[in-house]
Structures are given as C-alpha cells and as structure tokens.
Coordinates of C-alpha atoms and ligand atoms in Angstrom, one line a residue:
M1 CA 18.3 2.1 -25.9
K2 CA 20.9 -0.2 -27.6
N3 CA 21.4 -2.2 -24.4
I4 CA 17.8 -3.3 -24.1
K5 CA 17.6 -6.9 -25.4
K6 CA 14.2 -7.9 -24.3
R7 CA 11.0 -5.9 -24.3
S8 CA 8.9 -5.7 -21.2
W9 CA 5.9 -7.9 -20.6
A10 CA 3.3 -5.1 -20.0
E11 CA -0.3 -6.0 -19.7
P12 CA -2.7 -5.8 -22.7
Y13 CA -5.4 -4.2 -20.6
K14 CA -6.0 -1.3 -18.3
M15 CA -7.9 -0.9 -15.0
K16 CA -11.5 0.2 -14.9
M17 CA -12.3 -0.6 -11.2
V18 CA -10.2 -1.3 -8.2
E19 CA -10.8 -3.2 -4.9
L20 CA -9.6 -1.3 -1.8
L21 CA -7.4 -3.3 0.6
K22 CA -7.1 -3.1 4.4
M23 CA -3.6 -2.4 5.7
T24 CA -2.7 -4.2 8.9
T25 CA 0.1 -3.8 11.5
K26 CA 2.5 -6.5 12.5
P27 CA 0.9 -7.1 16.0
Q28 CA -2.4 -7.5 14.2
R29 CA -0.9 -10.1 11.9
I30 CA 0.8 -12.0 14.7
K31 CA -2.6 -12.4 16.4
A32 CA -4.4 -13.2 13.2
I33 CA -2.1 -16.1 12.2
K34 CA -2.1 -17.5 15.7
D35 CA -5.9 -17.4 15.7
A36 CA -5.8 -19.2 12.3
G37 CA -3.7 -22.1 13.8
Y38 CA -0.7 -21.0 11.6
N39 CA -2.7 -22.1 8.6
T40 CA -3.0 -19.4 5.9
F41 CA -6.2 -21.1 4.7
L42 CA -7.8 -20.2 7.9
L43 CA -7.0 -16.4 7.8
P44 CA -9.9 -14.1 7.1
S45 CA -9.1 -12.6 3.7
E46 CA -9.8 -9.1 5.0
D47 CA -6.6 -9.4 7.0
V48 CA -4.5 -10.3 3.9
Y49 CA -2.7 -7.6 1.9
I50 CA -1.5 -9.4 -1.2
D51 CA -3.3 -12.8 -1.6
L52 CA -1.1 -15.4 -3.2
L53 CA -2.9 -18.3 -1.7
T54 CA -4.0 -19.5 -5.0
D55 CA -4.6 -18.6 -8.7
S56 CA -7.9 -20.4 -8.4
G57 CA -11.1 -18.3 -8.8
T58 CA -9.1 -15.2 -7.9
N59 CA -8.8 -13.8 -11.4
S60 CA -10.1 -10.5 -12.6
M61 CA -12.7 -10.9 -15.2
S62 CA -12.7 -8.6 -18.2
D63 CA -15.4 -6.0 -19.2
R64 CA -16.6 -8.5 -21.8
Q65 CA -17.0 -11.3 -19.2
W66 CA -18.9 -9.0 -16.9
G67 CA -21.0 -8.0 -19.9
V68 CA -22.3 -11.6 -20.4
F69 CA -23.2 -11.6 -16.7
M70 CA -26.2 -9.5 -17.8
T71 CA -27.1 -11.6 -20.9
G72 CA -26.6 -15.1 -19.4
D73 CA -29.6 -17.4 -19.7
E74 CA -30.8 -18.7 -16.3
A75 CA -33.2 -21.3 -17.7
Y76 CA -33.1 -24.6 -15.7
A77 CA -33.0 -26.7 -18.9
G78 CA -31.5 -26.0 -22.3
S79 CA -29.9 -22.7 -21.3
K80 CA -28.5 -20.8 -24.3
S81 CA -25.4 -20.1 -22.2
Y82 CA -24.7 -23.9 -22.0
Y83 CA -24.7 -24.1 -25.9
I84 CA -22.3 -21.1 -26.0
L85 CA -20.0 -22.9 -23.6
E86 CA -20.2 -26.1 -25.4
E87 CA -19.4 -24.3 -28.7
A88 CA -16.3 -22.6 -27.2
I89 CA -15.0 -25.9 -25.8
K90 CA -15.5 -27.6 -29.2
K91 CA -13.9 -24.7 -31.1
Y92 CA -10.9 -24.0 -28.9
Y93 CA -10.1 -27.4 -27.4
G94 CA -11.7 -29.8 -29.9
Y95 CA -13.4 -32.1 -27.4
K96 CA -16.8 -33.5 -28.6
Y97 CA -19.0 -33.7 -25.5
V98 CA -19.2 -31.4 -22.5
V99 CA -20.7 -31.7 -19.0
P100 CA -20.4 -28.5 -17.0
T101 CA -19.6 -28.8 -13.3
H102 CA -19.3 -26.2 -10.5
Q103 CA -15.5 -26.6 -10.4
G104 CA -12.7 -29.0 -11.3
R105 CA -13.0 -31.5 -8.5
A106 CA -16.7 -32.2 -9.3
A107 CA -15.6 -33.2 -12.8
E108 CA -12.9 -35.4 -11.3
N109 CA -15.4 -37.1 -9.1
I110 CA -17.7 -37.9 -12.0
L111 CA -15.0 -39.0 -14.3
S112 CA -13.3 -41.2 -11.6
Q113 CA -16.5 -42.9 -10.7
I114 CA -17.2 -43.8 -14.4
L115 CA -13.7 -44.9 -15.5
I116 CA -12.0 -46.3 -12.4
K117 CA -12.8 -49.8 -10.9
K118 CA -11.7 -51.1 -7.6
G119 CA -8.1 -52.3 -7.8
D120 CA -7.2 -50.1 -10.9
I121 CA -4.0 -48.2 -11.2
V122 CA -4.0 -44.6 -12.4
P123 CA -0.6 -43.3 -13.5
G124 CA -0.1 -39.5 -13.7
N125 CA 2.5 -36.8 -14.0
M126 CA 2.6 -36.0 -10.3
Y127 CA -0.4 -36.0 -8.0
F128 CA -2.8 -33.2 -7.4
T129 CA -4.6 -33.2 -4.1
T130 CA -8.2 -33.4 -5.2
T131 CA -7.5 -35.4 -8.3
R132 CA -5.7 -38.2 -6.5
L133 CA -8.3 -38.3 -3.7
H134 CA -11.1 -38.9 -6.2
Q135 CA -9.1 -41.6 -7.9
E136 CA -8.6 -43.3 -4.5
L137 CA -12.2 -42.8 -3.4
A138 CA -13.2 -44.6 -6.6
G139 CA -11.0 -47.6 -5.7
G140 CA -7.9 -46.7 -7.7
T141 CA -4.3 -46.3 -6.8
F142 CA -2.4 -43.3 -8.1
V143 CA 1.2 -43.9 -9.3
D144 CA 3.5 -41.0 -10.1
V145 CA 5.2 -41.5 -13.5
I146 CA 6.6 -38.0 -14.0
I147 CA 10.3 -37.7 -14.9
D148 CA 12.7 -37.8 -12.0
E149 CA 13.9 -34.2 -12.8
A150 CA 10.5 -32.9 -11.6
H151 CA 11.3 -33.9 -8.0
D152 CA 14.5 -31.9 -8.0
P153 CA 13.9 -28.2 -7.4
L154 CA 17.2 -27.2 -9.0
N155 CA 17.0 -29.2 -12.1
E156 CA 16.5 -26.8 -15.1
H157 CA 14.9 -29.3 -17.5
P158 CA 12.7 -27.2 -19.7
F159 CA 9.8 -29.7 -19.6
K160 CA 9.7 -30.9 -16.0
G161 CA 6.1 -32.0 -16.4
N162 CA 6.9 -34.7 -18.9
I163 CA 5.9 -38.3 -18.3
D164 CA 8.6 -41.0 -18.1
I165 CA 7.4 -43.5 -20.6
G166 CA 9.7 -46.1 -19.2
K167 CA 8.0 -45.8 -15.8
L168 CA 4.7 -46.1 -17.4
D169 CA 5.8 -49.1 -19.4
K170 CA 6.9 -50.8 -16.2
L171 CA 3.5 -50.3 -14.7
V172 CA 1.8 -51.7 -17.8
K173 CA 4.0 -54.7 -17.8
K174 CA 3.4 -55.3 -14.0
H175 CA -0.3 -54.8 -13.9
G176 CA -1.5 -55.2 -17.5
A177 CA -3.1 -52.5 -19.6
K178 CA -6.6 -53.7 -18.5
K179 CA -6.0 -52.5 -15.0
I180 CA -5.1 -49.0 -16.2
P181 CA -8.2 -47.1 -17.1
Y182 CA -6.4 -44.0 -18.2
V183 CA -3.2 -42.0 -17.8
C184 CA -3.9 -38.8 -15.9
L185 CA -2.0 -36.1 -17.8
A186 CA -1.8 -32.6 -16.3
T187 CA -0.6 -29.8 -18.4
N188 CA 1.6 -27.3 -16.6
V189 CA 2.0 -29.5 -13.6
N190 CA 0.9 -27.6 -10.5
M191 CA 2.7 -29.6 -7.8
A192 CA 5.9 -29.6 -9.7
G193 CA 6.0 -25.8 -9.7
G194 CA 3.9 -25.0 -12.7
Q195 CA 6.1 -27.0 -15.1
P196 CA 5.1 -27.8 -18.7
V197 CA 4.8 -31.0 -20.7
S198 CA 6.4 -30.9 -24.1
M199 CA 4.5 -31.7 -27.3
A200 CA 7.1 -34.3 -28.2
N201 CA 6.4 -36.1 -24.9
L202 CA 2.7 -35.9 -25.5
K203 CA 3.0 -37.4 -29.0
E204 CA 5.1 -40.2 -27.6
L205 CA 2.6 -40.8 -24.8
R206 CA -0.2 -40.9 -27.4
A207 CA 1.6 -43.5 -29.5
Y208 CA 2.3 -45.6 -26.5
T209 CA -1.2 -45.5 -25.0
K210 CA -2.8 -46.1 -28.4
K211 CA -0.7 -49.3 -28.8
H212 CA -2.0 -50.5 -25.4
G213 CA -5.5 -49.3 -25.6
I214 CA -5.3 -46.9 -22.7
R215 CA -7.1 -43.5 -22.6
I216 CA -5.4 -40.2 -21.8
I217 CA -7.4 -37.9 -19.6
H218 CA -6.2 -34.4 -19.6
D219 CA -6.3 -32.2 -16.5
M220 CA -6.3 -29.1 -18.6
T221 CA -6.6 -26.6 -15.7
R222 CA -3.5 -24.7 -16.9
V223 CA -3.2 -25.8 -20.5
A224 CA -2.8 -22.3 -22.0
E225 CA 0.2 -21.6 -19.7
N226 CA 1.7 -24.9 -20.9
A227 CA 1.1 -23.9 -24.5
Y228 CA 3.0 -20.6 -23.8
F229 CA 6.1 -22.6 -22.7
I230 CA 5.9 -24.9 -25.7
Q231 CA 5.8 -21.7 -27.9
Q232 CA 8.8 -20.3 -26.1
R233 CA 10.9 -23.4 -25.7
E234 CA 10.0 -26.2 -28.1
K235 CA 11.5 -26.5 -31.6
G236 CA 9.0 -25.9 -34.3
Y237 CA 6.5 -24.0 -32.2
D238 CA 7.8 -20.5 -32.0
K239 CA 5.6 -19.4 -35.0
K240 CA 2.5 -21.1 -33.8
S241 CA -0.1 -19.3 -31.7
I242 CA -1.1 -20.4 -28.2
R243 CA -4.5 -21.1 -29.7
E244 CA -3.1 -23.6 -32.2
I245 CA -0.8 -25.2 -29.7
V246 CA -3.7 -25.7 -27.2
K247 CA -5.8 -27.4 -29.8
E248 CA -2.9 -29.7 -30.8
I249 CA -2.3 -30.7 -27.1
C250 CA -6.0 -31.6 -26.7
S251 CA -6.0 -33.6 -29.9
Y252 CA -3.6 -36.1 -28.4
T253 CA -6.0 -36.8 -25.5
D254 CA -9.4 -38.5 -25.1
G255 CA -11.1 -36.3 -22.6
A256 CA -10.5 -33.7 -19.9
T257 CA -11.3 -32.3 -16.5
M258 CA -11.1 -28.6 -16.2
S259 CA -11.1 -26.2 -13.3
A260 CA -12.1 -23.0 -15.2
K261 CA -11.1 -21.0 -12.1
K262 CA -7.6 -20.9 -13.4
D263 CA -6.7 -20.5 -17.1
A264 CA -10.2 -19.7 -18.1
L265 CA -10.3 -16.5 -16.1
V266 CA -13.4 -16.9 -14.1
N267 CA -14.2 -17.0 -10.4
I268 CA -16.1 -20.3 -10.4
G269 CA -16.8 -23.1 -12.8
G270 CA -15.4 -26.2 -14.5
F271 CA -16.3 -29.0 -16.8
M272 CA -15.7 -32.5 -18.0
A273 CA -15.2 -33.1 -21.7
I274 CA -14.9 -36.4 -23.5
N275 CA -14.8 -37.7 -27.0
D276 CA -16.5 -41.0 -26.1
W277 CA -20.3 -41.0 -26.3
D278 CA -20.8 -43.8 -23.8
V279 CA -18.7 -42.1 -21.1
F280 CA -20.6 -38.8 -21.9
E281 CA -23.9 -40.6 -21.4
E282 CA -22.9 -41.9 -18.0
A283 CA -21.5 -38.5 -17.0
R284 CA -24.8 -36.9 -17.9
N285 CA -26.5 -39.4 -15.7
L286 CA -24.2 -38.8 -12.7
V287 CA -24.1 -35.0 -13.0
V288 CA -27.8 -34.7 -12.2
V289 CA -27.0 -36.5 -8.9
Y290 CA -24.2 -34.4 -7.7
E291 CA -24.3 -31.0 -9.6
G292 CA -27.5 -30.2 -11.4
L293 CA -29.0 -30.7 -14.8
H294 CA -26.5 -31.6 -17.6
T295 CA -27.0 -28.2 -19.2
Y296 CA -25.9 -26.2 -16.1
G297 CA -24.0 -28.6 -13.8
G298 CA -24.1 -26.4 -10.7
L299 CA -23.4 -23.2 -12.6
A300 CA -25.5 -20.1 -13.3
G301 CA -26.0 -19.4 -17.0
R302 CA -23.9 -16.3 -16.7
D303 CA -21.0 -18.3 -15.2
M304 CA -21.0 -20.7 -18.2
E305 CA -21.0 -17.7 -20.6
A306 CA -18.2 -16.0 -18.7
I307 CA -16.1 -19.2 -19.0
A308 CA -16.7 -19.2 -22.8
V309 CA -15.4 -15.7 -23.1
G310 CA -12.5 -16.4 -20.7
I311 CA -11.4 -19.4 -22.7
A312 CA -11.0 -17.2 -25.8
E313 CA -9.2 -14.5 -23.8
S314 CA -6.8 -17.0 -22.2
L315 CA -5.6 -18.1 -25.7
D316 CA -4.5 -14.6 -26.7
D317 CA -0.7 -14.6 -27.1
N318 CA -0.4 -11.1 -25.5
H319 CA -2.4 -12.2 -22.5
Q320 CA -0.2 -15.2 -21.8
R321 CA 3.0 -13.2 -22.4
A322 CA 2.0 -10.7 -19.7
R323 CA 0.7 -13.4 -17.4
V324 CA 3.8 -15.6 -17.4
G325 CA 6.0 -12.5 -17.8
Q326 CA 4.7 -11.2 -14.4
V327 CA 5.5 -14.5 -12.7
E328 CA 8.9 -14.5 -14.3
Y329 CA 9.5 -10.9 -13.1
L330 CA 8.8 -12.0 -9.5
G331 CA 11.0 -15.1 -9.9
Q332 CA 13.9 -13.1 -11.1
K333 CA 13.6 -10.7 -8.2
M334 CA 13.7 -13.7 -5.8
I335 CA 16.7 -15.1 -7.5
E336 CA 18.5 -11.7 -7.1
Y337 CA 17.8 -11.9 -3.4
N338 CA 19.3 -15.4 -3.3
I339 CA 16.0 -17.0 -2.3
P340 CA 15.9 -20.7 -3.2
I341 CA 13.1 -21.2 -5.7
V342 CA 12.1 -24.0 -8.0
K343 CA 13.7 -23.6 -11.4
P344 CA 12.8 -23.0 -14.2
I345 CA 10.4 -20.4 -13.0
G346 CA 6.9 -21.8 -13.5
G347 CA 3.7 -20.6 -15.1
H348 CA 1.3 -19.7 -12.2
G349 CA 3.6 -18.8 -9.4
I350 CA 6.9 -19.0 -7.6
F351 CA 7.6 -22.0 -5.6
V352 CA 10.1 -21.5 -2.7
D353 CA 12.1 -24.5 -1.6
A354 CA 11.4 -24.5 2.1
K355 CA 13.8 -27.3 2.9
A356 CA 16.6 -25.1 1.5
F357 CA 15.2 -21.9 3.1
L358 CA 14.9 -23.4 6.6
P359 CA 17.4 -26.3 6.6
H360 CA 17.5 -26.5 10.4
L361 CA 13.9 -27.8 10.4
T362 CA 13.0 -31.5 9.8
Q363 CA 10.1 -32.2 7.4
D364 CA 8.0 -33.2 10.5
Q365 CA 8.4 -29.6 11.8
F366 CA 6.6 -28.4 8.7
P367 CA 9.1 -26.1 7.1
A368 CA 6.8 -24.9 4.3
Q369 CA 3.8 -24.3 6.7
T370 CA 6.2 -22.4 9.0
L371 CA 7.5 -20.2 6.2
A372 CA 4.1 -19.3 4.9
A373 CA 3.1 -18.2 8.4
E374 CA 6.3 -16.1 8.7
L375 CA 5.7 -14.4 5.4
Y376 CA 2.3 -13.4 6.4
I377 CA 3.5 -11.9 9.7
D378 CA 6.2 -10.0 7.9
S379 CA 4.0 -8.3 5.3
G380 CA 0.5 -9.6 5.1
V381 CA 1.4 -11.6 2.0
R382 CA -0.6 -14.9 2.0
T383 CA 1.1 -17.9 0.4
M384 CA 0.3 -21.6 0.6
E385 CA 2.1 -24.7 1.9
R386 CA 2.8 -27.4 -0.8
G387 CA 4.7 -30.0 1.1
I388 CA 4.1 -32.7 3.7
V389 CA 0.8 -31.2 4.9
S390 CA -0.7 -31.0 1.4
A391 CA 0.6 -34.5 0.6
G392 CA -1.5 -36.0 3.4
R393 CA -1.7 -39.6 4.3
K394 CA -1.7 -42.8 2.2
P395 CA -4.9 -45.0 2.3
N396 CA -3.1 -47.1 5.0
G397 CA -2.7 -44.1 7.2
E398 CA 1.0 -43.4 6.8
N399 CA 2.2 -39.9 6.0
Y400 CA 3.4 -39.3 2.4
Y401 CA 6.8 -37.7 2.6
P402 CA 7.1 -35.7 -0.7
K403 CA 10.5 -34.8 -1.9
L404 CA 9.3 -31.3 -2.6
E405 CA 8.6 -29.2 0.4
L406 CA 7.5 -25.9 -1.1
V407 CA 5.8 -22.6 -0.4
R408 CA 3.7 -21.5 -3.3
F409 CA 3.4 -17.8 -4.2
T410 CA 0.6 -18.1 -6.6
I411 CA -0.2 -15.2 -8.8
P412 CA -3.9 -14.5 -9.7
R413 CA -4.4 -13.5 -13.3
R414 CA -4.8 -9.8 -14.1
V415 CA -5.0 -8.8 -10.4
Y416 CA -1.7 -7.4 -9.0
T417 CA 0.8 -4.8 -10.3
Q418 CA 4.6 -4.9 -10.8
A419 CA 4.9 -2.8 -7.5
H420 CA 3.0 -5.6 -5.7
M421 CA 5.6 -8.0 -7.1
D422 CA 8.4 -5.9 -5.6
V423 CA 6.8 -5.9 -2.2
I424 CA 6.4 -9.7 -2.3
A425 CA 10.0 -10.2 -3.2
E426 CA 11.2 -7.7 -0.5
S427 CA 9.2 -9.5 2.1
A428 CA 10.6 -12.9 1.2
A429 CA 14.1 -11.4 1.4
A430 CA 13.3 -9.9 4.9
V431 CA 12.2 -13.3 6.1
Y432 CA 15.2 -14.9 4.5
D433 CA 17.5 -12.6 6.4
K434 CA 16.2 -13.8 9.8
R435 CA 15.7 -17.4 8.7
K436 CA 18.0 -18.9 11.4
S437 CA 15.8 -17.6 14.2
I438 CA 12.6 -19.2 12.8
K439 CA 11.2 -22.2 14.8
G440 CA 9.0 -24.9 13.4
L441 CA 5.4 -26.0 14.1
K442 CA 3.5 -29.0 15.4
M443 CA 0.1 -30.1 14.1
V444 CA -2.6 -30.0 16.8
Y445 CA -5.6 -30.7 14.7
E446 CA -5.8 -32.9 11.6
P447 CA -8.9 -33.4 9.4
K448 CA -9.5 -36.7 7.7
Y449 CA -9.5 -35.5 4.0
L450 CA -7.4 -32.8 2.3
R451 CA -5.9 -31.8 5.7
F452 CA -4.0 -28.8 4.5
F453 CA -7.3 -26.8 4.2
Q454 CA -8.2 -27.0 7.8
A455 CA -5.3 -28.4 9.9
R456 CA -4.2 -26.3 12.9
F457 CA -0.7 -25.8 14.3
Q458 CA 1.2 -24.4 17.2
K459 CA 4.7 -22.9 17.4
L460 CA 7.3 -25.3 18.8
Ligands
F0G501 N1 -6.4 -29.9 -11.0 C1 -5.4 -29.0 -10.8 C2 -4.1 -29.2 -11.5 C3 -5.6 -28.0 -9.9 O1 -4.7 -27.1 -9.6 C4 -6.9 -27.9 -9.2 C5 -7.1 -26.9 -8.2 C6 -7.9 -28.9 -9.5 C7 -7.6 -29.8 -10.4 C8 -9.2 -28.8 -8.8 O2 -10.0 -27.8 -9.3 O3 -10.3 -26.3 -7.3 O4 -11.8 -26.2 -9.3 O5 -12.0 -28.1 -7.8 N2 -6.2 -26.2 -7.7 C9 -6.4 -25.1 -6.8 C10 -5.0 -24.6 -6.4 C11 -7.3 -25.4 -5.6 O6 -4.9 -23.7 -5.5 O7 -4.0 -25.1 -6.9 P1 -11.1 -27.1 -8.4

C-alpha cells in the first residue's frame, strides 16, 4: 500500500434504484444518426447508451429530494415551498431577494430586460449561448473579456475562467461605465471547458467595478464546482469548506442567474437573485408575464423544495470531490489514450479538441459536429458540439468563428459508474484510431436562433 499516494474519489452514496438502458447495434446507430441529421440533439434518447449530451437536468436526485416531492406545497400563491427555497438561497448564497424561474434562461431573459438598454455593452468571461442571446435580444452587445489563456486548449492556467481586468478597463474607457449595466461573471466557465475563476480575480473585479459603479451579475450555474477548484488550487483556501467558499464568491457579486438543473442537482428549475430591491420589484412584475406568480415562477412547489435540498447537497465537500473526481478519472484515461483534450481537466466534463482530433477538416466542415456523430456510431455515447455550430451568427448575420472547436463529454451528476467512464474513453480511442478516414459535414438546415439545437447536416 506504500505506493498509493492519492486516495480514490468514491461516491458518498449508494444506488437504490436503476434505470434500464436499451443496447443498440452499429447498423441501428448509423441509421439513427442519419435520421437525426447528424445532430446528437435530434437523437431519440432511447437510442442512446451513455448520455453525455449535457449535465443539465440529467442529475440523479437523492432520496431526500424525492422525499420533498411528496411534501411540496402546490398552492398557487404563497407556497410554503417557495419560502423554503428563498431561505436556502439566503442561507447558502447570501443573496437577498429571489425570483424562481422554470430554468436558467428564463432568469436571463428577465434580468436582461430589466438591466440592459439598447446600445449597452455587456462584458463577460466567455459567452454562453442563451445568456448572450438574451443580452442581444435586450439590445446589448456581449464582449468577451476572459483571459487569453482560456481560448488555448493546451494552456494549463489553473484559473482559465478569470476576467482580464485590462480588457475590461479598455471597454470602460472606450464606452464609459454608464453604457455597461453589469459584468456577466460565470463561475466554472462552461464554454471554456468547465474552467474556474479564482477568488483573487473576483476580489480584483469587485474592487474595479465598485470604483466605476458597475454591477456584477453572477451566472452561478456551476458555482460549487468552481468552489471545489478554489479549495484545491488557491492559496489560503485548502482548509475552507465548499460551503464557505461559495458564500464568499457570491458576496462579491450583486445578483445572480441560476440554472438549478446543474449544480443544484435537480431535473428542472432556476432562479434570479438580486440584492437590489428596485430590480427585484421589476423582476417580480415581469415574472408573472413570462413564468407564473412570483412565488412559483413556472415551477411546481415540489420542484422548488427539491432545489433547496439540492443546493445543500451540492455544497458537501465529499459530493464535490466525487463529482469532479469522476470527471478527472475520465480525463486521465483520455490523456492515456493520447486524445487531445482541453487542459486542465474541467469540472463538468471532458472537452475534446476537435481541430486537433480531425486536423484534415476545416472549421466550415464542422469538425466537432462530425466527431460527436462518429462517437455515437461507435458506441452509442452521445456528446455535444461546442464549436462553430454552437457559436451561431452575429446580429449582422456573419458566422462567429470561435477559436475553440470542441466536443463536450458532459458528465451528469450521480448517474454513471466508473465502468461507464472506461467505455467512454475506449470509444473515444477507437474513433481516434480511425480519425484519418473520417469525412466532414455540410449544414442543410439552419434555424434562426440557437441553431445547434435543431440544425441538420449531411455527410460530405
Ligand atoms: N448559463 C450556463 C453557464 C449554462 O451552462 C446554461 C445551460 C444556462 C446558463 C442556461 O440554463 O438551460 O436552465 O436555461 N447550459 C446547458 C448546457 C443547456 O448543456 O450546458 P437553462
């Protein structure tokens, strides 16, 4: 036993119920992906073996969360479950006022409509698809102010989610602070590969924005995973709990949008939180238009209560260690098989560099979309494109050409086993072995908004 330096990341739970999966053959999968227009979003999930499309809403709830499904209060107004959710958000995150929404993008819609005026500039640490679209629909222009390292898949900066304060300062000097309603700060930046923001960077950002009277709005979808990385990597935080670190992160921001479908371990739900009474009042006005009364915001009472329990569970150190540990395990396997992945290994999944995997394809031949389809054909593992298709078009109609052309292997929380991780890595290795024979795709149908969800392709 002397040689074992690091203990395993085993899960702090056991299984009480399982969901049976359909096993498919390769000819069945070739047909299924063709019928789906080579878009993994359009595959029937029944035909999927291991579903790594997203970590959103795909979590396993705990026995305690299922328990409150029976005790949730389904009153239209003043549901007891709303007050339980509000209490949890105040206690664990520290935000003052809460508006529940059916998921994250609904909170983004409401917040963008309230805070953004036509012609405003919204800086952020890398775009997220729905977040940027709501900023644009409200009349704003998103500007990426993440550090350059985030756009380089091989750069091993420990906090690739950090904001480049110099880039932000240039924007403020160019447009004036009045044109900048807030900085959109995402924790554990999704599109960068699940990369964290450091506490030092956040403190610096807080000091800077305070000086210029600019709000920080926190996309806290994966805040607990970010806190885990701070605990592991940042000086002075190794003795602090995830719970303490999360509260500190939130304390440097003025409000938040949350997709509870990720870190908060539920299948549906979200909220907007804010410390400013005026913004809260407006949000309460708008939520009744789009979502439902301000004490349920499109959610059932049981959903709100399951979020409250999920928030507490997500802040448990043992949970996060197993959660990120499992992702790390898969990433290490991929590295062993020489598969080009984004480094450091992120919090919610493995991001394969499709440009490096399929260097013979141009970005217009959709390398990441192609690779996701090939992986599905090989093993029934469903992944997601995060490259040129996801990036979409600018308001003037031109394509965005993102530097990162990635395939995301997103790991749902508390769902798959270590043996599943082995199968995934082996399948990626099998596709890697035959990479030179893989041909690209052309797009034959393109929806107007968020095209990656419904676009269709054909083999070249
Ligand atoms: N912000 C981030 C960082 C996200 O990752 C998501 C969703 C949202 C906001 C929107 O939340 O889906 O509840 O409306 N991300 C999912 C994903 C869809 O697969 O990455 P939502």
